[in-house]
């Protein structure tokens, strides 16, 4: 049993935790992730250990401490530990443990030579948009949306966004690096080297994830930055001068091969019309033309989730019984303040009583101001 003095993820208060049986479940350029068993509760937790530069505050820790949402992995606690060398300090983030990922779920259907059932696609993409609507309203951009960073609890169908290692609060007129985001999911403005991009880069990535779940393979599988752009052009067609200007005005002089768009209904054969309509509203060259996350949640593609009679078929077990959908409408006051005009569409009638019981009446609602919603780092 290992004991650690930790700071609480929410309050920062010091307490002690005990855990046993550490096994490495992931590692990357950032560090390692262990799966542990917390004592005495016997709950699993993940500990993400990253090398901490003493000169800087850790941005991931700062952001994890201010995001609290049912579709975002929760920071339980954090502590510092010494590394091999005497001047090395590691930051340890104690996170809730979620067993599966959308990436692995998608591979599972691939091996069966089939694609994910459309209801599952709806369930996961809706919850991803819900997490993004929340962080985007705080001014936070995740900057690394991909199937590997979407955790899944297969028993409940709940999705949780994880890995805020690239996340940043975007401030207007402050430049940001363009070399973030994983290759297949990078928005075209990033490929064009834009430094003034917005949270709409996460919306593009989500469109790529949705397309991948429907196709069983990445929609834009480029080998390099430019190759990536070629893959996008093969589907969307060559961007117009005006579209290029909205992504990065410095590229106006470039000549691109003139390619006609490949219609989405030919890319996604057998896909329902609503799915194609949503994807085409996410994968737009011009960032301001893309739907916002909260607008996307209201799209008719997700209406099946708003139907109180919808059940989740248990596709993994031959004789599994249909299950209730997880609660998709337990919105907070913060969430209902993002775009109050959409609340009538966001909250289906059957979900209203539960909100009203929590003092949230959407017909008679005082939203938080933008200032109250935006995250500030101390």
Tab-separated table of N, CA and C in Angstrom, residues 28-136:
chain	number	residue	atom	x	y	z
A	28	UNK	N	3.216	8.079	-23.175
A	28	UNK	CA	3.333	8.897	-24.380
A	28	UNK	C	4.483	9.856	-24.192
A	29	UNK	N	4.546	10.863	-25.051
A	29	UNK	CA	5.626	11.839	-24.959
A	29	UNK	C	5.548	12.574	-23.621
A	30	UNK	N	4.322	12.645	-23.067
A	30	UNK	CA	4.081	13.429	-21.849
A	30	UNK	C	4.601	12.743	-20.588
A	31	UNK	N	4.568	11.397	-20.550
A	31	UNK	CA	4.871	10.670	-19.317
A	31	UNK	C	4.143	9.345	-19.297
A	32	UNK	N	3.745	8.902	-18.104
A	32	UNK	CA	3.069	7.602	-18.011
A	32	UNK	C	1.740	7.720	-17.275
A	33	UNK	N	0.854	6.758	-17.539
A	33	UNK	CA	-0.407	6.656	-16.812
A	33	UNK	C	-0.460	5.290	-16.137
A	34	UNK	N	-0.721	5.288	-14.829
A	34	UNK	CA	-0.864	4.052	-14.066
A	34	UNK	C	-2.331	3.833	-13.726
A	35	UNK	N	-2.715	2.581	-13.655
A	35	UNK	CA	-4.021	2.253	-13.072
A	35	UNK	C	-3.763	1.784	-11.649
A	36	UNK	N	-4.493	2.339	-10.686
A	36	UNK	CA	-4.292	1.963	-9.287
A	36	UNK	C	-5.640	1.680	-8.643
A	37	UNK	N	-5.573	1.046	-7.485
A	37	UNK	CA	-6.786	0.780	-6.711
A	37	UNK	C	-6.709	1.606	-5.433
A	38	UNK	N	-7.679	2.512	-5.257
A	38	UNK	CA	-7.669	3.379	-4.075
A	38	UNK	C	-8.155	2.605	-2.858
A	39	UNK	N	-7.535	2.862	-1.714
A	39	UNK	CA	-7.988	2.279	-0.456
A	39	UNK	C	-8.632	3.400	0.362
A	40	UNK	N	-9.591	3.174	1.208
A	40	UNK	CA	-10.304	1.918	1.453
A	40	UNK	C	-11.504	1.747	0.532
A	41	UNK	N	-11.741	2.689	-0.398
A	41	UNK	CA	-12.988	2.656	-1.182
A	41	UNK	C	-12.975	1.553	-2.237
A	42	UNK	N	-11.760	1.058	-2.569
A	42	UNK	CA	-11.621	0.039	-3.619
A	42	UNK	C	-11.996	0.542	-5.014
A	43	UNK	N	-12.038	1.869	-5.180
A	43	UNK	CA	-12.299	2.415	-6.521
A	43	UNK	C	-11.006	2.430	-7.317
A	44	UNK	N	-11.136	2.219	-8.627
A	44	UNK	CA	-9.966	2.372	-9.487
A	44	UNK	C	-9.711	3.854	-9.734
A	45	UNK	N	-8.438	4.201	-9.908
A	45	UNK	CA	-8.086	5.564	-10.301
A	45	UNK	C	-6.933	5.469	-11.284
A	46	UNK	N	-6.774	6.511	-12.089
A	46	UNK	CA	-5.626	6.594	-12.990
A	46	UNK	C	-4.710	7.674	-12.437
A	47	UNK	N	-3.413	7.399	-12.432
A	47	UNK	CA	-2.457	8.437	-12.032
A	47	UNK	C	-1.617	8.785	-13.251
A	48	UNK	N	-1.711	10.028	-13.681
A	48	UNK	CA	-0.932	10.501	-14.827
A	48	UNK	C	0.272	11.258	-14.285
A	49	UNK	N	1.466	10.763	-14.627
A	49	UNK	CA	2.703	11.348	-14.084
A	49	UNK	C	3.456	12.065	-15.191
A	50	UNK	N	3.665	13.363	-15.016
A	50	UNK	CA	4.370	14.150	-16.034
A	50	UNK	C	5.526	14.910	-15.395
A	51	UNK	N	6.608	15.066	-16.149
A	51	UNK	CA	7.753	15.839	-15.671
A	51	UNK	C	7.336	17.303	-15.587
A	52	UNK	N	7.581	17.920	-14.447
A	52	UNK	CA	7.130	19.298	-14.245
A	52	UNK	C	8.312	20.254	-14.340
A	53	UNK	N	8.191	21.233	-15.234
A	53	UNK	CA	9.216	22.269	-15.353
A	53	UNK	C	9.004	23.281	-14.225
A	54	UNK	N	10.039	23.442	-13.386
A	54	UNK	CA	9.885	24.304	-12.199
A	54	UNK	C	9.598	25.764	-12.555
A	55	UNK	N	9.987	26.181	-13.766
A	55	UNK	CA	9.843	27.604	-14.115
A	55	UNK	C	8.408	27.978	-14.465
A	56	UNK	N	7.584	26.973	-14.786
A	56	UNK	CA	6.235	27.269	-15.276
A	56	UNK	C	5.185	26.591	-14.427
A	57	UNK	N	3.997	27.186	-14.436
A	57	UNK	CA	2.844	26.484	-13.866
A	57	UNK	C	2.394	25.442	-14.874
A	58	UNK	N	1.867	24.329	-14.399
A	58	UNK	CA	1.391	23.302	-15.316
A	58	UNK	C	-0.015	23.659	-15.796
A	59	UNK	N	-0.121	23.899	-17.104
A	59	UNK	CA	-1.392	24.364	-17.668
A	59	UNK	C	-2.477	23.292	-17.549
A	60	UNK	N	-2.070	22.026	-17.764
A	60	UNK	CA	-3.052	20.937	-17.671
A	60	UNK	C	-3.672	20.895	-16.273
A	61	UNK	N	-2.835	21.050	-15.240
A	61	UNK	CA	-3.347	21.048	-13.864
A	61	UNK	C	-4.280	22.237	-13.648
A	62	UNK	N	-3.868	23.414	-14.114
A	62	UNK	CA	-4.706	24.606	-13.924
A	62	UNK	C	-6.083	24.408	-14.556
A	63	UNK	N	-6.090	23.846	-15.764
A	63	UNK	CA	-7.369	23.663	-16.461
A	63	UNK	C	-8.194	22.555	-15.815
A	64	UNK	N	-7.545	21.439	-15.455
A	64	UNK	CA	-8.280	20.330	-14.826
A	64	UNK	C	-8.958	20.772	-13.532
A	65	UNK	N	-8.365	21.751	-12.852
A	65	UNK	CA	-8.950	22.199	-11.581
A	65	UNK	C	-10.191	23.058	-11.783
A	66	UNK	N	-10.381	23.622	-12.975
A	66	UNK	CA	-11.558	24.482	-13.169
A	66	UNK	C	-12.646	23.830	-14.005
A	67	UNK	N	-12.398	22.648	-14.593
A	67	UNK	CA	-13.474	21.993	-15.353
A	67	UNK	C	-14.136	20.925	-14.494
A	68	UNK	N	-15.455	21.019	-14.395
A	68	UNK	CA	-16.245	20.008	-13.674
A	68	UNK	C	-17.447	19.712	-14.533
A	69	UNK	N	-17.511	18.502	-15.068
A	69	UNK	CA	-18.593	18.205	-16.013
A	69	UNK	C	-18.771	16.696	-16.105
A	70	UNK	N	-20.025	16.233	-16.268
A	70	UNK	CA	-20.249	14.778	-16.327
A	70	UNK	C	-19.552	14.091	-17.501
A	71	UNK	N	-19.176	14.849	-18.544
A	71	UNK	CA	-18.505	14.243	-19.696
A	71	UNK	C	-17.030	14.614	-19.794
A	72	UNK	N	-16.458	14.988	-18.646
A	72	UNK	CA	-15.014	15.258	-18.589
A	72	UNK	C	-14.438	14.458	-17.435
A	73	UNK	N	-13.318	13.794	-17.697
A	73	UNK	CA	-12.703	12.965	-16.666
A	73	UNK	C	-12.349	13.862	-15.472
A	74	UNK	N	-12.625	13.366	-14.275
A	74	UNK	CA	-12.510	14.225	-13.094
A	74	UNK	C	-11.143	14.114	-12.430
A	75	UNK	N	-10.576	15.275	-12.083
A	75	UNK	CA	-9.336	15.313	-11.310
A	75	UNK	C	-9.693	15.142	-9.840
A	76	UNK	N	-9.292	13.994	-9.264
A	76	UNK	CA	-9.603	13.753	-7.856
A	76	UNK	C	-8.618	14.487	-6.948
A	77	UNK	N	-7.331	14.441	-7.324
A	77	UNK	CA	-6.298	15.021	-6.469
A	77	UNK	C	-5.017	15.157	-7.281
A	78	UNK	N	-4.014	15.836	-6.710
A	78	UNK	CA	-2.702	15.912	-7.372
A	78	UNK	C	-1.617	16.028	-6.307
A	79	UNK	N	-0.417	15.588	-6.671
A	79	UNK	CA	0.723	15.707	-5.754
A	79	UNK	C	2.006	15.711	-6.579
A	80	UNK	N	3.085	16.120	-5.941
A	80	UNK	CA	4.385	16.160	-6.613
A	80	UNK	C	5.269	15.063	-6.041
A	81	UNK	N	6.132	14.508	-6.887
A	81	UNK	CA	7.060	13.486	-6.394
A	81	UNK	C	8.418	13.700	-7.053
A	82	UNK	N	9.456	13.135	-6.450
A	82	UNK	CA	10.801	13.311	-6.988
A	82	UNK	C	11.112	12.256	-8.038
A	83	UNK	N	11.901	12.657	-9.028
A	83	UNK	CA	12.274	11.737	-10.094
A	83	UNK	C	13.582	11.040	-9.779
A	84	UNK	N	14.145	10.384	-10.799
A	84	UNK	CA	15.414	9.668	-10.650
A	84	UNK	C	16.524	10.660	-10.297
A	85	UNK	N	16.591	11.747	-11.083
A	85	UNK	CA	17.632	12.743	-10.817
A	85	UNK	C	17.153	13.684	-9.718
A	86	UNK	N	18.136	14.277	-9.026
A	86	UNK	CA	17.746	15.027	-7.830
A	86	UNK	C	16.979	16.316	-8.143
A	87	UNK	N	17.177	16.854	-9.356
A	87	UNK	CA	16.477	18.110	-9.657
A	87	UNK	C	15.163	17.885	-10.403
A	88	UNK	N	14.780	16.617	-10.578
A	88	UNK	CA	13.549	16.342	-11.318
A	88	UNK	C	12.341	16.324	-10.391
A	89	UNK	N	11.285	17.007	-10.804
A	89	UNK	CA	10.035	16.941	-10.054
A	89	UNK	C	8.937	16.459	-10.994
A	90	UNK	N	8.138	15.509	-10.510
A	90	UNK	CA	7.011	15.019	-11.296
A	90	UNK	C	5.709	15.520	-10.701
A	91	UNK	N	4.792	15.895	-11.591
A	91	UNK	CA	3.430	16.201	-11.169
A	91	UNK	C	2.598	14.947	-11.399
A	92	UNK	N	1.848	14.535	-10.383
A	92	UNK	CA	0.978	13.365	-10.486
A	92	UNK	C	-0.475	13.809	-10.410
A	93	UNK	N	-1.234	13.508	-11.453
A	93	UNK	CA	-2.662	13.833	-11.480
A	93	UNK	C	-3.438	12.559	-11.184
A	94	UNK	N	-4.217	12.569	-10.099
A	94	UNK	CA	-5.048	11.404	-9.760
A	94	UNK	C	-6.421	11.630	-10.387
A	95	UNK	N	-6.750	10.797	-11.370
A	95	UNK	CA	-7.959	10.990	-12.178
A	95	UNK	C	-8.901	9.816	-12.004
A	96	UNK	N	-10.180	10.046	-12.275
A	96	UNK	CA	-11.093	8.899	-12.237
A	96	UNK	C	-10.683	7.943	-13.348
A	97	UNK	N	-10.839	6.645	-13.100
A	97	UNK	CA	-10.441	5.644	-14.083
A	97	UNK	C	-11.653	5.221	-14.906
A	98	UNK	N	-11.516	5.288	-16.223
A	98	UNK	CA	-12.594	4.859	-17.125
A	98	UNK	C	-11.995	3.794	-18.045
A	99	UNK	N	-12.629	2.609	-18.135
A	99	UNK	CA	-11.942	1.447	-18.710
A	99	UNK	C	-11.718	1.430	-20.221
A	100	UNK	N	-12.611	2.030	-21.001
A	100	UNK	CA	-12.525	1.862	-22.453
A	100	UNK	C	-12.299	3.189	-23.158
A	101	UNK	N	-12.063	3.133	-24.467
A	101	UNK	CA	-11.984	4.351	-25.283
A	101	UNK	C	-12.831	4.164	-26.542
A	102	UNK	N	-13.218	5.285	-27.132
A	102	UNK	CA	-13.961	5.236	-28.394
A	102	UNK	C	-13.095	4.582	-29.471
A	103	UNK	N	-11.782	4.805	-29.380
A	103	UNK	CA	-10.860	4.186	-30.337
A	103	UNK	C	-10.971	2.663	-30.292
A	104	UNK	N	-10.944	2.113	-29.089
A	104	UNK	CA	-11.020	0.647	-28.970
A	104	UNK	C	-12.405	0.123	-29.352
A	105	UNK	N	-13.440	0.877	-29.014
A	105	UNK	CA	-14.798	0.464	-29.394
A	105	UNK	C	-14.917	0.407	-30.916
A	106	UNK	N	-14.326	1.391	-31.575
A	106	UNK	CA	-14.385	1.452	-33.029
A	106	UNK	C	-13.600	0.282	-33.649
A	107	UNK	N	-12.447	-0.043	-33.054
A	107	UNK	CA	-11.654	-1.186	-33.531
A	107	UNK	C	-12.423	-2.492	-33.370
A	108	UNK	N	-13.196	-2.581	-32.293
A	108	UNK	CA	-13.985	-3.782	-32.011
A	108	UNK	C	-14.948	-4.057	-33.169
A	109	UNK	N	-15.640	-3.011	-33.628
A	109	UNK	CA	-16.587	-3.203	-34.735
A	109	UNK	C	-15.851	-3.478	-36.043
A	110	UNK	N	-14.673	-2.855	-36.184
A	110	UNK	CA	-13.847	-3.094	-37.363
A	110	UNK	C	-13.478	-4.563	-37.509
A	111	UNK	N	-13.072	-5.161	-36.382
A	111	UNK	CA	-12.682	-6.576	-36.404
A	111	UNK	C	-13.858	-7.457	-36.797
A	112	UNK	N	-15.064	-7.014	-36.446
A	112	UNK	CA	-16.258	-7.782	-36.819
A	112	UNK	C	-16.698	-7.468	-38.253
A	113	UNK	N	-15.878	-6.687	-38.978
A	113	UNK	CA	-16.185	-6.293	-40.360
A	113	UNK	C	-17.516	-5.529	-40.448
A	114	UNK	N	-17.760	-4.706	-39.449
A	114	UNK	CA	-18.984	-3.907	-39.473
A	114	UNK	C	-18.640	-2.523	-38.924
A	115	UNK	N	-19.620	-1.627	-38.878
A	115	UNK	CA	-19.357	-0.311	-38.287
A	115	UNK	C	-20.228	-0.149	-37.049
A	116	UNK	N	-19.865	0.829	-36.255
A	116	UNK	CA	-20.582	1.085	-35.013
A	116	UNK	C	-22.056	1.397	-35.311
A	117	UNK	N	-22.993	0.828	-34.540
A	117	UNK	CA	-24.416	1.158	-34.744
A	117	UNK	C	-24.632	2.670	-34.638
A	118	UNK	N	-25.502	3.198	-35.489
A	118	UNK	CA	-25.691	4.651	-35.562
A	118	UNK	C	-26.123	5.244	-34.221
A	119	UNK	N	-26.902	4.495	-33.436
A	119	UNK	CA	-27.324	5.030	-32.139
A	119	UNK	C	-26.119	5.246	-31.216
A	120	UNK	N	-25.143	4.353	-31.289
A	120	UNK	CA	-23.928	4.538	-30.483
A	120	UNK	C	-23.141	5.753	-30.956
A	121	UNK	N	-23.048	5.928	-32.281
A	121	UNK	CA	-22.373	7.116	-32.825
A	121	UNK	C	-23.051	8.374	-32.273
A	122	UNK	N	-24.377	8.396	-32.311
A	122	UNK	CA	-25.124	9.554	-31.797
A	122	UNK	C	-24.803	9.793	-30.324
A	123	UNK	N	-24.829	8.708	-29.548
A	123	UNK	CA	-24.629	8.816	-28.105
A	123	UNK	C	-23.253	9.394	-27.777
A	124	UNK	N	-22.215	8.906	-28.457
A	124	UNK	CA	-20.851	9.342	-28.136
A	124	UNK	C	-20.576	10.747	-28.659
A	125	UNK	N	-21.001	11.035	-29.894
A	125	UNK	CA	-20.709	12.353	-30.465
A	125	UNK	C	-21.501	13.445	-29.728
A	126	UNK	N	-22.730	13.137	-29.326
A	126	UNK	CA	-23.514	14.100	-28.539
A	126	UNK	C	-22.790	14.440	-27.231
A	127	UNK	N	-22.325	13.409	-26.529
A	127	UNK	CA	-21.661	13.667	-25.244
A	127	UNK	C	-20.347	14.420	-25.433
A	128	UNK	N	-19.651	14.130	-26.543
A	128	UNK	CA	-18.432	14.881	-26.847
A	128	UNK	C	-18.781	16.357	-27.066
A	129	UNK	N	-19.836	16.620	-27.843
A	129	UNK	CA	-20.245	18.017	-28.049
A	129	UNK	C	-20.654	18.668	-26.730
A	130	UNK	N	-21.284	17.890	-25.857
A	130	UNK	CA	-21.698	18.474	-24.571
A	130	UNK	C	-20.469	18.901	-23.758
A	131	UNK	N	-19.431	18.076	-23.755
A	131	UNK	CA	-18.211	18.449	-23.026
A	131	UNK	C	-17.555	19.667	-23.680
A	132	UNK	N	-17.584	19.724	-25.009
A	132	UNK	CA	-16.962	20.856	-25.716
A	132	UNK	C	-17.759	22.143	-25.525
A	133	UNK	N	-19.092	22.056	-25.553
A	133	UNK	CA	-19.908	23.258	-25.342
A	133	UNK	C	-19.521	23.887	-24.005
A	134	UNK	N	-19.313	23.028	-23.009
A	134	UNK	CA	-18.963	23.501	-21.667
A	134	UNK	C	-17.575	24.147	-21.650
A	135	UNK	N	-16.550	23.446	-22.138
A	135	UNK	CA	-15.201	24.045	-22.056
A	135	UNK	C	-15.070	25.251	-22.988
A	136	UNK	N	-15.700	25.195	-24.161
A	136	UNK	CA	-15.613	26.341	-25.076
A	136	UNK	C	-16.256	27.581	-24.460
